[in-house]
Coordinates of C-alpha atoms and ligand atoms in Angstrom, one line a residue:
Chain J
M1 CA -12.9 8.4 43.6
T2 CA -14.3 9.7 40.2
E3 CA -14.5 7.2 37.4
Y4 CA -13.1 8.6 34.3
N5 CA -13.5 7.5 30.7
F6 CA -9.9 6.5 29.4
A7 CA -8.4 9.9 28.4
Y8 CA -11.8 11.6 29.4
L9 CA -13.6 11.3 26.1
D10 CA -16.3 8.5 25.6
E11 CA -15.5 5.9 23.0
Q12 CA -18.0 7.1 20.4
T13 CA -16.2 10.5 20.4
K14 CA -12.7 9.1 20.1
R15 CA -13.7 7.0 17.2
M16 CA -15.2 10.2 15.5
I17 CA -12.0 12.0 16.1
R18 CA -9.9 9.1 14.9
R19 CA -11.8 8.9 11.7
A20 CA -11.2 12.6 11.1
I21 CA -7.5 12.1 11.9
L22 CA -7.3 9.3 9.3
K23 CA -8.9 11.5 6.6
G24 CA -6.7 14.4 7.5
L25 CA -3.7 12.3 7.1
A26 CA -5.0 11.3 3.6
I27 CA -5.5 14.6 2.4
P28 CA -2.6 16.7 4.0
G29 CA -3.5 20.2 4.8
Y30 CA -7.2 19.9 4.4
Q31 CA -9.4 20.9 7.3
V32 CA -11.7 18.0 8.3
P33 CA -14.7 19.1 10.2
F34 CA -15.5 17.2 13.5
A35 CA -17.9 17.5 16.3
S36 CA -15.9 19.2 19.1
R37 CA -16.9 18.3 22.6
E38 CA -16.8 20.2 25.9
M39 CA -13.7 19.7 27.8
P40 CA -13.0 20.6 31.4
M41 CA -10.7 23.6 30.4
P42 CA -11.8 26.9 28.8
Y43 CA -11.4 27.6 25.1
G44 CA -8.2 29.1 24.2
W45 CA -6.7 26.5 26.7
G46 CA -6.3 24.1 23.9
T47 CA -9.4 22.1 23.8
G48 CA -8.8 21.1 20.1
G49 CA -5.3 19.8 20.9
V50 CA -6.7 18.1 24.0
Q51 CA -9.3 16.3 22.0
V52 CA -6.8 15.0 19.4
S53 CA -4.3 14.1 22.2
A54 CA -7.2 12.0 23.9
A55 CA -7.8 10.3 20.7
V56 CA -4.3 9.2 20.0
L57 CA -3.0 8.5 23.5
T58 CA -2.5 4.9 24.9
P59 CA -1.3 4.1 28.2
S60 CA 2.1 3.1 26.8
D61 CA 2.9 6.7 25.7
T62 CA 5.3 9.3 27.4
F63 CA 3.6 12.7 27.1
K64 CA 5.0 16.2 26.9
V65 CA 3.2 19.4 26.8
I66 CA 4.7 22.8 26.0
D67 CA 3.2 26.1 26.0
Q68 CA 5.2 28.6 23.9
G69 CA 8.2 26.4 24.2
A70 CA 7.7 26.0 28.3
D71 CA 6.9 22.9 30.2
D72 CA 6.1 24.6 33.2
T73 CA 3.3 27.1 32.5
T74 CA 0.0 26.6 34.2
N75 CA -1.6 25.6 30.9
A76 CA 1.3 23.0 30.2
V77 CA 1.1 21.6 33.6
S78 CA -2.6 21.3 33.8
I79 CA -2.8 19.4 30.4
R80 CA 0.0 17.1 31.4
T81 CA -1.6 16.3 34.8
F82 CA -5.0 15.8 33.1
F83 CA -3.7 13.0 30.8
Q84 CA -1.4 11.6 33.6
R85 CA -4.7 11.1 35.5
T86 CA -7.2 10.2 32.9
A87 CA -5.0 8.1 30.5
G88 CA -2.3 6.9 32.8
V89 CA 0.4 8.0 30.6
A90 CA 4.0 8.8 31.7
T91 CA 5.0 12.3 31.4
T92 CA 8.4 13.9 30.5
T93 CA 9.9 17.4 29.6
A94 CA 12.5 15.8 27.5
T95 CA 11.6 16.2 23.8
S96 CA 13.5 13.1 22.6
D97 CA 11.9 10.8 25.4
A98 CA 8.2 11.9 24.6
T99 CA 6.1 9.8 22.1
V100 CA 3.2 12.3 22.0
I101 CA 4.0 16.1 22.4
Q102 CA 1.2 18.5 22.6
T103 CA 2.2 22.2 21.8
R104 CA 0.8 25.6 21.8
H105 CA 2.6 28.0 19.4
R106 CA 6.1 26.4 19.1
I107 CA 7.9 23.4 17.4
P108 CA 10.7 21.9 19.7
E109 CA 14.3 22.8 18.6
E110 CA 15.5 19.3 18.8
P111 CA 14.5 17.7 15.6
L112 CA 11.7 15.0 16.2
H113 CA 12.0 11.3 15.2
E114 CA 10.0 8.8 13.6
G115 CA 7.5 7.2 16.1
Q116 CA 6.7 10.7 17.7
I117 CA 3.4 12.6 17.3
L118 CA 3.2 16.4 17.5
V119 CA -0.3 17.8 18.4
Y120 CA -0.8 21.4 17.9
Q121 CA -3.6 23.4 19.6
V122 CA -4.9 25.7 17.0
P123 CA -7.2 28.8 17.6
I124 CA -8.0 29.7 14.1
P125 CA -7.6 26.9 11.6
E126 CA -8.6 28.9 8.6
P127 CA -5.8 30.7 6.7
L128 CA -8.2 32.5 4.7
R129 CA -10.5 33.9 7.5
F130 CA -9.3 37.4 7.5
L131 CA -10.0 37.7 3.8
E132 CA -13.4 36.0 3.9
P133 CA -15.5 35.7 7.1
R134 CA -18.0 33.1 5.7
E135 CA -17.1 29.4 6.0
S136 CA -19.1 28.5 2.9
E137 CA -16.9 30.9 0.9
T138 CA -13.5 29.9 2.4
R139 CA -14.5 26.2 1.6
K140 CA -15.2 27.1 -2.0
M141 CA -11.9 29.0 -2.1
H142 CA -10.0 25.9 -1.0
S143 CA -11.9 23.6 -3.4
L144 CA -11.0 25.9 -6.2
E145 CA -7.6 26.6 -5.2
E146 CA -8.4 30.3 -5.2
Y147 CA -5.4 31.5 -3.4
G148 CA -4.7 34.7 -5.2
L149 CA -6.2 37.0 -2.5
M150 CA -3.8 35.4 0.0
H151 CA -0.8 36.3 -2.3
V152 CA -2.2 39.9 -2.6
K153 CA -2.4 40.3 1.1
L154 CA 1.1 39.2 1.7
Y155 CA 2.3 41.4 -1.1
E156 CA 0.4 44.4 0.3
D157 CA 2.6 43.7 3.6
I158 CA 5.8 44.0 1.6
S159 CA 4.7 47.3 -0.2
R160 CA 3.7 48.7 3.1
H161 CA 6.6 47.4 5.4
G162 CA 9.4 46.5 2.8
H163 CA 9.1 43.1 4.0
I164 CA 6.4 40.4 5.0
A165 CA 5.3 41.6 8.4
T166 CA 3.4 38.5 9.2
S167 CA 5.6 36.8 11.9
Y168 CA 3.2 34.2 13.4
A169 CA 0.7 31.9 11.9
Y170 CA 2.6 32.4 8.6
P171 CA 0.5 30.5 5.8
V172 CA 2.1 27.4 4.1
K173 CA 1.1 25.4 1.1
V174 CA 1.0 21.7 1.6
E175 CA 2.1 19.4 -1.3
G176 CA 1.3 22.0 -3.7
R177 CA -2.5 21.8 -2.9
Y178 CA -3.8 23.2 0.4
V179 CA -2.9 26.5 1.9
M180 CA -2.8 25.8 5.7
D181 CA -2.5 27.8 9.0
P182 CA 0.3 26.3 10.9
S183 CA -1.2 27.8 14.1
P184 CA 0.6 30.8 15.7
I185 CA 4.2 29.3 15.8
P186 CA 6.8 32.0 15.0
K187 CA 7.7 31.8 11.1
F188 CA 11.1 30.7 12.5
D189 CA 9.5 27.3 13.1
N190 CA 7.9 27.0 9.6
A191 CA 11.1 25.7 8.2
K192 CA 10.7 22.6 10.5
L193 CA 7.1 21.7 9.4
G194 CA 8.1 20.1 6.1
D195 CA 10.0 16.8 5.9
M196 CA 9.5 16.4 9.6
A197 CA 10.0 12.5 10.7
A198 CA 7.1 12.9 13.2
I199 CA 3.4 13.0 12.5
Q200 CA 1.7 16.5 12.9
L201 CA -1.8 16.8 14.0
F202 CA -3.6 20.1 14.3
G203 CA -6.8 20.4 16.5
A204 CA -9.2 23.5 16.5
G205 CA -11.8 23.0 19.3
R206 CA -13.8 26.1 18.9
E207 CA -13.9 26.0 15.3
Q208 CA -14.2 22.1 15.1
R209 CA -11.5 21.4 12.6
I210 CA -8.7 18.8 12.5
Y211 CA -6.0 18.8 10.0
A212 CA -2.7 16.8 9.6
L213 CA 0.7 16.5 8.0
P214 CA 2.0 13.0 7.5
P215 CA 5.8 12.6 8.0
Y216 CA 8.0 13.9 5.2
T217 CA 5.3 16.2 3.7
Q218 CA 6.3 19.0 1.5
V219 CA 5.4 22.3 3.2
V220 CA 6.3 25.5 1.6
S221 CA 5.8 28.9 3.2
L222 CA 4.1 31.3 0.8
D223 CA 6.6 33.9 -0.7
F224 CA 7.6 35.8 -3.7
E225 CA 10.6 35.6 -6.1
D226 CA 11.8 39.1 -5.1
H227 CA 10.9 38.5 -1.5
P228 CA 11.8 34.9 -0.5
F229 CA 10.5 33.6 2.8
E230 CA 12.9 34.0 5.7
A231 CA 12.6 32.1 9.0
S232 CA 13.9 35.0 11.0
K233 CA 14.6 35.2 14.8
A234 CA 16.2 37.7 17.1
D235 CA 19.8 38.2 16.1
H236 CA 21.5 37.3 19.4
L237 CA 22.7 34.4 21.2
C238 CA 20.8 32.7 24.2
G239 CA 22.0 34.3 27.3
M240 CA 21.8 31.3 29.3
C241 CA 23.0 28.5 27.0
G242 CA 24.8 30.6 24.2
A243 CA 22.7 28.9 21.4
N244 CA 22.8 30.6 18.0
D245 CA 20.3 28.3 16.2
S246 CA 17.2 28.6 18.7
Y247 CA 14.1 30.8 18.8
L248 CA 14.6 33.3 21.6
D249 CA 12.4 35.2 23.8
E250 CA 13.3 38.7 25.1
L251 CA 13.1 39.2 28.8
I252 CA 13.1 42.3 30.9
I253 CA 15.5 41.4 33.7
D254 CA 15.4 44.7 35.9
D255 CA 13.9 48.1 36.4
L256 CA 16.4 49.8 34.4
G257 CA 15.3 48.2 31.2
G258 CA 17.9 45.6 31.1
R259 CA 17.1 42.9 28.8
M260 CA 18.3 39.4 27.9
F261 CA 17.4 36.9 25.2
V262 CA 16.8 33.2 26.0
C263 CA 15.7 30.0 24.3
S264 CA 11.9 29.8 24.1
D265 CA 12.3 26.1 24.3
T266 CA 13.2 25.6 28.0
D267 CA 14.1 21.8 27.5
Y268 CA 16.5 22.6 24.7
C269 CA 18.0 25.3 26.8
E270 CA 18.4 23.3 30.1
A271 CA 19.8 20.4 28.3
R272 CA 22.4 22.7 26.6
Q273 CA 23.3 24.3 30.0
A274 CA 23.5 20.7 31.4
A275 CA 25.9 19.7 28.7
G276 CA 28.3 22.7 29.8
H277 CA 27.3 25.4 27.2
K278 CA 27.2 28.7 28.8
G279 CA 25.8 32.2 27.5
K280 CA 26.9 35.6 28.6
D281 CA 24.2 36.1 31.2
A282 CA 24.4 32.7 32.9
A283 CA 25.5 32.9 36.6
Chain F
M1 CA -27.5 -15.8 18.0
Q2 CA -24.3 -17.9 17.9
A3 CA -21.8 -18.1 20.7
N4 CA -19.1 -16.4 18.6
T5 CA -21.2 -13.5 17.8
L6 CA -20.8 -12.4 21.4
S7 CA -17.2 -13.1 21.7
G8 CA -14.1 -11.8 20.1
G9 CA -14.4 -8.1 20.8
F10 CA -12.1 -6.1 22.7
A11 CA -11.9 -7.2 26.3
D12 CA -10.8 -3.7 27.3
P13 CA -12.4 -1.6 24.6
A14 CA -10.7 1.8 25.6
T15 CA -7.1 0.8 25.8
Q16 CA -7.3 -1.9 23.1
S17 CA -8.9 0.6 20.5
A18 CA -6.4 3.1 21.5
H19 CA -3.6 0.8 20.5
A20 CA -5.3 -0.5 17.5
F21 CA -5.9 3.1 16.2
R22 CA -2.3 3.8 16.6
S23 CA -1.5 0.9 14.1
V24 CA -4.1 2.2 11.8
M25 CA -2.7 5.7 12.0
E26 CA 1.0 4.8 11.6
A27 CA 0.1 2.8 8.6
M28 CA -1.9 5.6 7.0
A29 CA 0.7 8.2 7.9
R30 CA 3.5 6.1 6.5
P31 CA 2.2 4.2 3.5
G32 CA 4.0 0.9 2.8
T33 CA 4.7 0.2 6.5
I34 CA 3.3 -2.9 7.9
Q35 CA 1.8 -2.8 11.3
D36 CA 0.6 -5.4 13.9
I37 CA -2.8 -5.0 15.3
H38 CA -4.2 -7.0 18.2
G39 CA -7.2 -7.7 20.4
A40 CA -10.1 -8.9 18.0
A41 CA -11.1 -12.5 17.3
P42 CA -14.1 -12.2 14.7
P43 CA -15.7 -15.1 12.9
A44 CA -14.4 -16.0 9.6
P45 CA -14.1 -14.8 6.8
L46 CA -13.3 -11.4 8.8
S47 CA -9.5 -11.6 9.8
P48 CA -8.4 -10.4 13.3
A49 CA -6.8 -7.3 11.7
M50 CA -10.1 -6.4 9.8
G51 CA -12.0 -7.1 13.1
A52 CA -9.7 -4.8 15.0
V53 CA -9.9 -2.0 12.5
L54 CA -13.6 -2.3 12.4
L55 CA -14.1 -2.3 16.2
T56 CA -11.8 0.7 16.3
L57 CA -13.5 2.8 13.6
C58 CA -17.1 1.6 13.2
D59 CA -20.2 2.5 15.1
T60 CA -23.9 3.3 14.4
E61 CA -22.8 6.4 12.5
T62 CA -20.6 4.5 9.8
P63 CA -22.5 2.7 7.2
V64 CA -20.6 -0.5 6.2
Y65 CA -20.6 -2.4 2.9
L66 CA -19.7 -6.0 3.2
A67 CA -18.5 -7.5 -0.3
G68 CA -18.7 -10.8 -1.6
D69 CA -18.0 -13.7 1.0
M70 CA -17.7 -11.1 3.9
D71 CA -21.6 -10.6 3.4
C72 CA -22.6 -13.6 5.6
D73 CA -24.6 -14.1 8.6
A74 CA -21.5 -14.5 10.8
A75 CA -19.9 -11.3 9.9
R76 CA -23.1 -9.3 9.9
A77 CA -24.1 -10.6 13.4
W78 CA -20.7 -10.0 14.9
L79 CA -20.4 -6.5 13.5
A80 CA -24.0 -5.6 14.5
F81 CA -23.3 -6.8 17.9
H82 CA -20.0 -5.2 18.5
T83 CA -20.3 -2.0 16.5
G84 CA -23.9 -1.3 15.7
A85 CA -23.0 -0.2 12.3
P86 CA -25.8 -0.1 9.5
F87 CA -25.2 -2.3 6.6
V88 CA -25.6 -0.5 3.2
G89 CA -24.5 -0.9 -0.4
P90 CA -21.2 0.4 -1.8
A91 CA -22.5 3.8 -3.0
Q92 CA -23.6 4.7 0.6
C93 CA -20.7 3.1 2.6
M94 CA -18.2 5.0 4.8
F95 CA -16.2 1.6 5.1
A96 CA -16.2 -1.3 2.7
V97 CA -15.0 -4.7 3.7
G98 CA -13.8 -7.5 1.4
K99 CA -11.3 -9.2 -0.9
W100 CA -10.1 -7.3 -3.8
D101 CA -12.0 -9.0 -6.5
A102 CA -15.2 -8.6 -4.6
L103 CA -14.7 -4.9 -3.9
T104 CA -13.8 -3.8 -7.5
P105 CA -14.6 -2.0 -9.6
L106 CA -14.1 1.2 -7.6
E107 CA -16.2 3.7 -9.4
V108 CA -19.2 2.9 -7.1
Y109 CA -17.7 4.2 -3.9
P110 CA -18.1 7.7 -2.6
I111 CA -14.9 9.8 -3.4
G112 CA -16.0 12.9 -1.5
T113 CA -17.0 16.3 -2.9
S114 CA -14.7 19.1 -3.9
E115 CA -15.5 21.0 -0.7
Y116 CA -15.6 18.0 1.5
P117 CA -13.1 15.4 0.1
D118 CA -13.1 13.6 3.6
R119 CA -16.7 12.4 2.9
S120 CA -15.3 9.4 1.0
A121 CA -15.1 5.7 1.6
T122 CA -12.3 3.7 3.2
L123 CA -11.8 0.2 1.7
I124 CA -10.6 -2.6 4.1
V125 CA -9.1 -5.2 1.8
E126 CA -8.1 -8.6 3.1
C127 CA -5.0 -9.7 1.1
S128 CA -3.3 -13.1 1.0
E129 CA 0.0 -11.4 1.7
L130 CA 1.5 -8.1 2.8
A131 CA 5.1 -7.8 1.5
S132 CA 7.2 -5.5 -0.8
G133 CA 5.8 -4.9 -4.3
A134 CA 4.9 -1.7 -6.0
T135 CA 6.9 1.4 -5.5
L136 CA 5.1 4.1 -3.5
T137 CA 6.0 7.8 -3.2
G138 CA 4.2 10.8 -1.7
P139 CA 3.3 12.3 1.8
G140 CA 4.5 10.0 4.6
I141 CA 7.1 8.6 2.5
K142 CA 10.8 9.7 3.0
E143 CA 12.0 8.7 -0.5
T144 CA 10.2 5.6 -1.7
A145 CA 8.3 2.8 0.0
T146 CA 7.0 -0.6 -1.2
L147 CA 4.0 -2.6 -0.9
S148 CA 2.3 -5.5 -2.5
L149 CA -0.9 -4.3 -4.1
P150 CA -3.5 -6.3 -5.8
E151 CA -3.0 -4.2 -8.9
L152 CA -1.6 -0.9 -10.0
E153 CA -4.1 0.7 -12.3
A154 CA -7.0 1.2 -9.9
F155 CA -4.7 3.0 -7.5
Q156 CA -3.1 5.2 -10.1
A157 CA -6.6 6.2 -11.3
N158 CA -7.6 6.9 -7.8
R159 CA -4.6 9.2 -7.3
T160 CA -5.6 11.3 -10.2
L161 CA -8.9 12.2 -8.3
F162 CA -6.8 13.9 -5.5
P163 CA -7.8 15.6 -3.3
L164 CA -10.9 13.5 -3.8
G165 CA -10.5 9.7 -3.8
L166 CA -10.7 6.5 -1.8
D167 CA -8.3 5.4 1.1
F168 CA -7.3 1.8 1.7
I169 CA -6.4 -0.5 4.6
F170 CA -4.9 -3.8 3.6
T171 CA -5.1 -6.5 6.2
C172 CA -3.7 -9.9 6.2
G173 CA -4.2 -12.0 9.3
G174 CA -3.1 -9.9 12.3
R175 CA -1.1 -7.4 10.4
L176 CA -2.2 -4.2 8.2
A177 CA -0.8 -1.6 5.8
A178 CA -2.5 1.4 4.2
L179 CA -2.6 3.4 1.1
P180 CA -4.1 6.9 1.3
R181 CA -5.3 8.6 -2.0
S182 CA -2.2 10.8 -1.8
A183 CA 0.2 8.0 -2.7
E184 CA 1.6 7.7 -6.2
V185 CA 2.1 4.0 -7.2
S186 CA 4.4 2.7 -9.8
R187 CA 5.8 -0.6 -10.9
S188 CA 9.0 -1.4 -9.0
S189 CA 12.2 -1.9 -11.1
S190 CA 12.1 -5.7 -9.9
Q191 CA 8.3 -6.1 -11.0
A192 CA 9.2 -4.4 -14.3
R193 CA 12.0 -6.9 -15.0
A194 CA 9.8 -9.8 -14.1
Q195 CA 7.2 -8.6 -16.5
A196 CA 9.8 -8.1 -19.2
G197 CA 11.1 -11.7 -18.7
A198 CA 7.7 -13.2 -18.9
S199 CA 6.5 -11.4 -22.1
Ligands
ZN1 ZN1 19.4 28.8 25.6

């Protein structure tokens, strides 16, 4: 049998990540550099999130992994199994039962509670990167709160499209100080970032950054007086559970171009169906 | 080398430091909450909570400043054996360990730079009690929280440096609380009444 380090990473690496997490919590929205390690999964499969999870998990935890809302994708299953094996954690798909939830690109629909930790895997942590490719420059812009260009870019969106077209990774301002990339969650989820009861930790492996939102942190999506932020979603009910308040994925269901809308959060949808809610497409 | 230099570390470092970290993280994420922390039995004057925090966060990459009584052979030998952390003065430290009177004034510690505000010291302060006290607001706090602090002015001054500044972990026996630089600190109404009555 192979001997694993607890949660795969060696103790010195976990200490380094833990120190970065504490500084991240003390400076909400600020990107703390850390020395990212190789993990036994390819980049883009969440090595940042996996390293943060490895640094926070204890054997007493109950761990959930969602990939775009679903517990059953290859990505979600492999990360869940990885920590079941290396950290001895219990696993679950039920949002309310989980103590640590690792996520790629969604926030669960069910409000999280105190004592829970939400770990995001982040591909590009720098919200100013598309404006300025040089790290030395974006770091300077954050230090000087030079966020005017960011607003200009959003406003260009409005003049071109009549509204802000950015629908994922929509930038936010944290406690009136740092502009932060919330990772590629749909902007529908932005409204859940602020005043959340759970601790939110963000890990970017390739770019070697960790950042954090303590519970009940003020998080505001960037917008304009004449174009206020809107947490949009498809204007439909879930075909399976009838929910009108959840983020929906559009599925093609037959060769004739038939479509249906279903909750992207599979646990939320299944729990509603189990409770007797039924959508128009449910069998 | 004394016998108690070798003992008092984590018996199962991986899982005990994982649990201890969660206590520290909860404390830092929720200022004013008081957490239990277990697993370390360092020699006096280090407290069990201090010992657990140091074992969890310190190693050869984290310069430590021992202030006042904490700077003694027993503490140095124990920390050197269990963490390998180098000992430095306050201006070079990543962690400072001591009682409040020995740690102050705070102007000597690194507060980070405008581009790297994380390059700042964390002070681990042993207190005679952890209880309610000053009123806290800020990230991590739903409305207000309360925590006994050794004074107010130093923390108010630290807040004005944000996003630069120092972060604090208060230990007392086997328990801890924390105050990140983001916290706003004010006199609680009961403290204000007590002071008005005394003057
Ligand atoms: Zn549904």
